[in-house]
Short mmCIF file of C-alpha atoms in Angstrom, two decimals:
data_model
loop_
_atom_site.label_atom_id
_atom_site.label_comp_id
_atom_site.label_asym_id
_atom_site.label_seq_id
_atom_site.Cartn_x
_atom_site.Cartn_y
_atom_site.Cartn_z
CA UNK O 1261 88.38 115.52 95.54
CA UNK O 1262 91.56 114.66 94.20
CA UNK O 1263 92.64 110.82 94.47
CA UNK O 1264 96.35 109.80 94.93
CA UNK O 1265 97.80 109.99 91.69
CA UNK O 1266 101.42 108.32 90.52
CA UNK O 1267 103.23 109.32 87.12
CA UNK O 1268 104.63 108.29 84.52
CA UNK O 1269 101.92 105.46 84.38
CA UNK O 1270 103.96 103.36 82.21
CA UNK O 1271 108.23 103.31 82.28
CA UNK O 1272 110.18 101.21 80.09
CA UNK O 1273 113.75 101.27 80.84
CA UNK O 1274 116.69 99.41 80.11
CA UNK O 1275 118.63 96.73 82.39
CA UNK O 1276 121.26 98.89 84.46
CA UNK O 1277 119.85 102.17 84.65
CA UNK O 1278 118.02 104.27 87.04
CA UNK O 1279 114.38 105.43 87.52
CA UNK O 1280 112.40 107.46 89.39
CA UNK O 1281 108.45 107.61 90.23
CA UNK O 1282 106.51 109.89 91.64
CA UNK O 1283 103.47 110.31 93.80
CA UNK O 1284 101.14 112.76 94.92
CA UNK O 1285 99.24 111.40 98.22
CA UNK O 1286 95.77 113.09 99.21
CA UNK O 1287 96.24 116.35 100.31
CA UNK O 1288 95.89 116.21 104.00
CA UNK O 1289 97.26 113.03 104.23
CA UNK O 1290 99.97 112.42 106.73
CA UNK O 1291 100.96 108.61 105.74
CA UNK O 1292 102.37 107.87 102.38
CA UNK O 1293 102.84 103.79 101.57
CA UNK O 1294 104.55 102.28 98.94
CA UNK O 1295 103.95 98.52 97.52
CA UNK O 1296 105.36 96.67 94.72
CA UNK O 1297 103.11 94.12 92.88
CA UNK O 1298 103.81 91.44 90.64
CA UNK O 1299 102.93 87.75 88.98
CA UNK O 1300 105.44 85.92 91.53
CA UNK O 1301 105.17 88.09 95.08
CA UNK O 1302 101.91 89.32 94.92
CA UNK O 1303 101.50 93.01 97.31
CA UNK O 1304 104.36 93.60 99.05
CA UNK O 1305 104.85 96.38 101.41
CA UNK O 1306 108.31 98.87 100.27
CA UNK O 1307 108.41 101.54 102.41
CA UNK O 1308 106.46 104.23 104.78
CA UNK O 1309 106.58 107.62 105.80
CA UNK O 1310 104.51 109.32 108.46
CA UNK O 1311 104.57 112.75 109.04
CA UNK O 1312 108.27 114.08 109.95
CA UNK O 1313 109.30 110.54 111.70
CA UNK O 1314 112.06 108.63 110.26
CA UNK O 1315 110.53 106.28 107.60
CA UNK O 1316 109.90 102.88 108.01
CA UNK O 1317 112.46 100.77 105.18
CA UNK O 1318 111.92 97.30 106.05
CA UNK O 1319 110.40 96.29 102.74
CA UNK O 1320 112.69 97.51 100.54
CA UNK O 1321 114.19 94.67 99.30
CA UNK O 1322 117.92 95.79 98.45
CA UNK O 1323 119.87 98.85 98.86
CA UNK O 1324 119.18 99.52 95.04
CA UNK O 1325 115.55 100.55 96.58
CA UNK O 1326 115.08 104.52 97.89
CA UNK O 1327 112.69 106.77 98.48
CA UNK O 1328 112.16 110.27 100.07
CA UNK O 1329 108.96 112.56 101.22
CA UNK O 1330 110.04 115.81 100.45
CA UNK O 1331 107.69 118.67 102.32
CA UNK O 1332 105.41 115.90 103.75
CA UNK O 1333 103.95 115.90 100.55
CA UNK O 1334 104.70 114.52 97.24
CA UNK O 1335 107.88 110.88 97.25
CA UNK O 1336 109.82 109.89 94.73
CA UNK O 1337 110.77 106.09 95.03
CA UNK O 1338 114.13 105.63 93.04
CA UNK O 1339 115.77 102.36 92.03
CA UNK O 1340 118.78 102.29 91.03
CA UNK O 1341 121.09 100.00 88.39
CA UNK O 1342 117.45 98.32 87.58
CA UNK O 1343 117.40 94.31 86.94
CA UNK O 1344 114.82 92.57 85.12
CA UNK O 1345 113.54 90.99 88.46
CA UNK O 1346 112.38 94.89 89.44
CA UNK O 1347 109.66 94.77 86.56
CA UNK O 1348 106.30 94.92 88.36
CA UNK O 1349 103.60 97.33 89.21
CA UNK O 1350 104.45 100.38 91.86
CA UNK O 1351 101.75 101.20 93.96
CA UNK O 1352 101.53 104.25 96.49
CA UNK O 1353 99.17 104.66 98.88
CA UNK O 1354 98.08 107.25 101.59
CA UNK O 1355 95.92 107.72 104.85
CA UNK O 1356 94.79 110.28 107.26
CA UNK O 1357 97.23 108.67 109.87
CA UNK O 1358 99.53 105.20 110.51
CA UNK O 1359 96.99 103.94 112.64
CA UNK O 1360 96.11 100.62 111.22
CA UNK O 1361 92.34 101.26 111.16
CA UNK O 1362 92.54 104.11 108.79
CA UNK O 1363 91.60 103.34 105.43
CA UNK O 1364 95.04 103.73 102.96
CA UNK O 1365 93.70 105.21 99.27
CA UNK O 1366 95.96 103.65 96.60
CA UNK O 1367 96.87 105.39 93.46
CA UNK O 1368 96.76 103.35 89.53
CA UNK O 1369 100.51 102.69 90.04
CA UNK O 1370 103.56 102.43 87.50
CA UNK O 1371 104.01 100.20 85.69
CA UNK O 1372 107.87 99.03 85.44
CA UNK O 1373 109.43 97.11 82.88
CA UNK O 1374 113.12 96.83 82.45
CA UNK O 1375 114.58 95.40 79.56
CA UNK N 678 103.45 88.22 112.99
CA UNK N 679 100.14 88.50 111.11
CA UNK N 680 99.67 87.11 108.19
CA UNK N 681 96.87 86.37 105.32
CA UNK N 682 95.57 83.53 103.23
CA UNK N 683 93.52 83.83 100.70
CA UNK N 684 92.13 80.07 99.67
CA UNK N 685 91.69 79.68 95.81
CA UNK N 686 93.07 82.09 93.57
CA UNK N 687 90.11 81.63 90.63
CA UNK N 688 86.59 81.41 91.63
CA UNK N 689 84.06 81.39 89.30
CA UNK N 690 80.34 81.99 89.80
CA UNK N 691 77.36 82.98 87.25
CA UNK N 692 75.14 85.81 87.82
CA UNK N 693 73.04 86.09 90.13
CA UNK N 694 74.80 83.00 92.42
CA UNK N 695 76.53 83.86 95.92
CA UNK N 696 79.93 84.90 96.12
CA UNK N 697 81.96 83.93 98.63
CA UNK N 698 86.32 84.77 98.92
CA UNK N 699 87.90 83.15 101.91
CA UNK N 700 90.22 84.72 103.79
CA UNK N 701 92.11 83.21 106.87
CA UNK N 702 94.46 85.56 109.14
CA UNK N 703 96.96 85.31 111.86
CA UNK N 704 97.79 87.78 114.05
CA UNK N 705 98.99 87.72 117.81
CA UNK N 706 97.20 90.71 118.45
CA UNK N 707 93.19 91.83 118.00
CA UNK N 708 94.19 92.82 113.91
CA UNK N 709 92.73 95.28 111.92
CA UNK N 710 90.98 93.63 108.76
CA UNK N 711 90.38 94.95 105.15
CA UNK N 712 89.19 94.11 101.93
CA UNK N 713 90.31 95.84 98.34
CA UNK N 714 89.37 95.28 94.80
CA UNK N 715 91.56 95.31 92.14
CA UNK N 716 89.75 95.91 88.55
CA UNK N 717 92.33 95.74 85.52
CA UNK N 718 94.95 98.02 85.40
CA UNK N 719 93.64 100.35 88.13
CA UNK N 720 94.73 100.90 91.99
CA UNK N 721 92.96 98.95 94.98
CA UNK N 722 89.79 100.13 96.20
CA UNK N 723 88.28 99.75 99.69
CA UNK N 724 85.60 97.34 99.88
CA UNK N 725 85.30 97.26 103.75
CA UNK N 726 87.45 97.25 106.98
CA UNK N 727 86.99 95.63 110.27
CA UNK N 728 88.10 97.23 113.08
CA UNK N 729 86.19 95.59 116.11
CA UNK N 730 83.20 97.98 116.45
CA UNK N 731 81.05 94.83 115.01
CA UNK N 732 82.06 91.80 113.51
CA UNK N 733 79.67 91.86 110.36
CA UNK N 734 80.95 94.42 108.03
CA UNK N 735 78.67 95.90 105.25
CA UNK N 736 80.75 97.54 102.40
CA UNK N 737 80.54 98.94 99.20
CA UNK N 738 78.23 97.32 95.89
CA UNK N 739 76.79 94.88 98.18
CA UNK N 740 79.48 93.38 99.66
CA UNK N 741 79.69 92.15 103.24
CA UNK N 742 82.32 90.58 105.66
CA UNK N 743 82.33 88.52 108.97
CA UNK N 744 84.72 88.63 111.85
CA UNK N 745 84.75 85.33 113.05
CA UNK N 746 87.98 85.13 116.18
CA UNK N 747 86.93 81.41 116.87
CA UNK N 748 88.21 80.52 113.26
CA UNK N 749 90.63 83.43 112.14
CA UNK N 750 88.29 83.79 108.99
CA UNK N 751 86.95 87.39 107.95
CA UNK N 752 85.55 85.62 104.45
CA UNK N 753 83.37 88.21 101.85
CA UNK N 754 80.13 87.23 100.94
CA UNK N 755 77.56 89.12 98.56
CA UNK N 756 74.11 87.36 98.17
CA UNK N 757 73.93 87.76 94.12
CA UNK N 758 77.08 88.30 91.87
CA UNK N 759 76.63 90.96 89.08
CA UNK N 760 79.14 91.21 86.12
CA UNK N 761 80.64 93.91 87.08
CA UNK N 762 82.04 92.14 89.94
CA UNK N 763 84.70 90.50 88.12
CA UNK N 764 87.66 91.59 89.32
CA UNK N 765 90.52 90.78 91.79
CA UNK N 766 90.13 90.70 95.32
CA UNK N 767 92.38 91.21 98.45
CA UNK N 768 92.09 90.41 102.15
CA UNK N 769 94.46 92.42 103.99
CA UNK N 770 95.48 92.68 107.79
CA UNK N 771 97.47 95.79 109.61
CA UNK N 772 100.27 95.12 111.18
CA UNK N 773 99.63 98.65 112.60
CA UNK N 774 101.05 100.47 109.57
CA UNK N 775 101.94 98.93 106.43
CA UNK N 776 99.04 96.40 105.21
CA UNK N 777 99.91 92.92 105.09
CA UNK N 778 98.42 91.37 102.14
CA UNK N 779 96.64 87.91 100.62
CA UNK N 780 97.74 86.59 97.49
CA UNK N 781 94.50 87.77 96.15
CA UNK N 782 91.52 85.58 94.34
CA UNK N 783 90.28 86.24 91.16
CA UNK N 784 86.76 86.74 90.92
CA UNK N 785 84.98 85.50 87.38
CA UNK N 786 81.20 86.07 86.82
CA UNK N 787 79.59 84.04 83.66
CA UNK N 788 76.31 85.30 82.39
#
């Protein structure tokens, strides 16, 4: 079946503006992660959604960070006025449930770099 | 709060020789463990989870893990490396939602 997938794969974007990504979680799926990755931080955890419950924001590291689940479906994390120090890999992930044991499928990610 | 260490980021073996990642945890509570593989420029993959139905965990391509409370350690251990090993690897703990992750240890196999 059909794997998580993120888009665009690659964004290039320029010091100040906004951007968008996208992913589609397994269908099914009623917990949708997001992590950012890079050289200096290694995985952190951004944000999580489960089901129709408020989401959990505590990794999101600045009020620049956003994201939504619209439908239970398909989130859109959004950063706005971008800095240079936002430039790392965006990974989502989903899982059959929150539960800690359940296994959380990652997607390739997006791959950010600001200018 | 849990936490994860991963000790050495580069280990190198040569084909055919034991691998073994370390991977130390902390946790107040019994934690959920879990180990991904990174290869480049793709997502994380599952290698195997722990979730105290037995503390030696077989996974995927080999790979197996061991539970071990007395020393906070859930290290990953395959008996003969292949080259297409070679890749990143990440010990993770739950924290009951979002995963909590090592710095990762890169994994290099030399014919």
């Amino acid at each position: 079946g059909a794997g998580v997938s993120q888009s665009p794969s690659n964004k290039v974007t320029e010091k100040g503006k906004d951007v968008e990504l996208r992913c589609d979680p397994i269908s099914g799926h009623t917990a949708l992660y997001w992590y950012r990755q890079s050289l200096g931080q290694g995985l952190e955890f951004l944000i999580y959604f489960q089901g129709n419950s408020a989401p959990d924001k505590s990794g999101l590291p600045s009020d620049r960070f956003s994201a939504e689940r619209t439908g239970g479906s398909v989130s859109t994390l959004t950063i706005q006025r971008t800095q240079q120090e936002d430039s790392a890999v965006y990974l989502c992930a989903s899982s059959l449930s929150s539960t800690g044991s359940y296994e959380q499928y990652f997607g390739p990610g997006t791959r950010l770099t600001v200018t | 709060a849990q936490s994860v260490t991963q000790l050495g980021s580069h280990v190198s073996v040569s084909e055919g020789a034991l691998v073994l990642l370390r991977c130390n945890y902390s946790s107040s509570v019994p934690p959920y463990l879990f180990w991904y593989v990174q290869y480049p420029n793709q997502g994380l993959q599952l290698l195997l989870k722990y979730t105290s139905a037995a503390t030696l965990v077989k996974g995927i391509n080999g790979f197996e893990a061991e539970f071990k409370k007395s020393e906070t350690s859930f290290h990953l251990t395959k008996p003969s490396a292949h080259m297409s090993d070679a890749a990143e690897y990440f010990c993770a703990v739950s924290r009951g939602t979002a995963l909590i992750f090592g710095k990762g240890t890169t994994l290099s196999v030399s014919s």
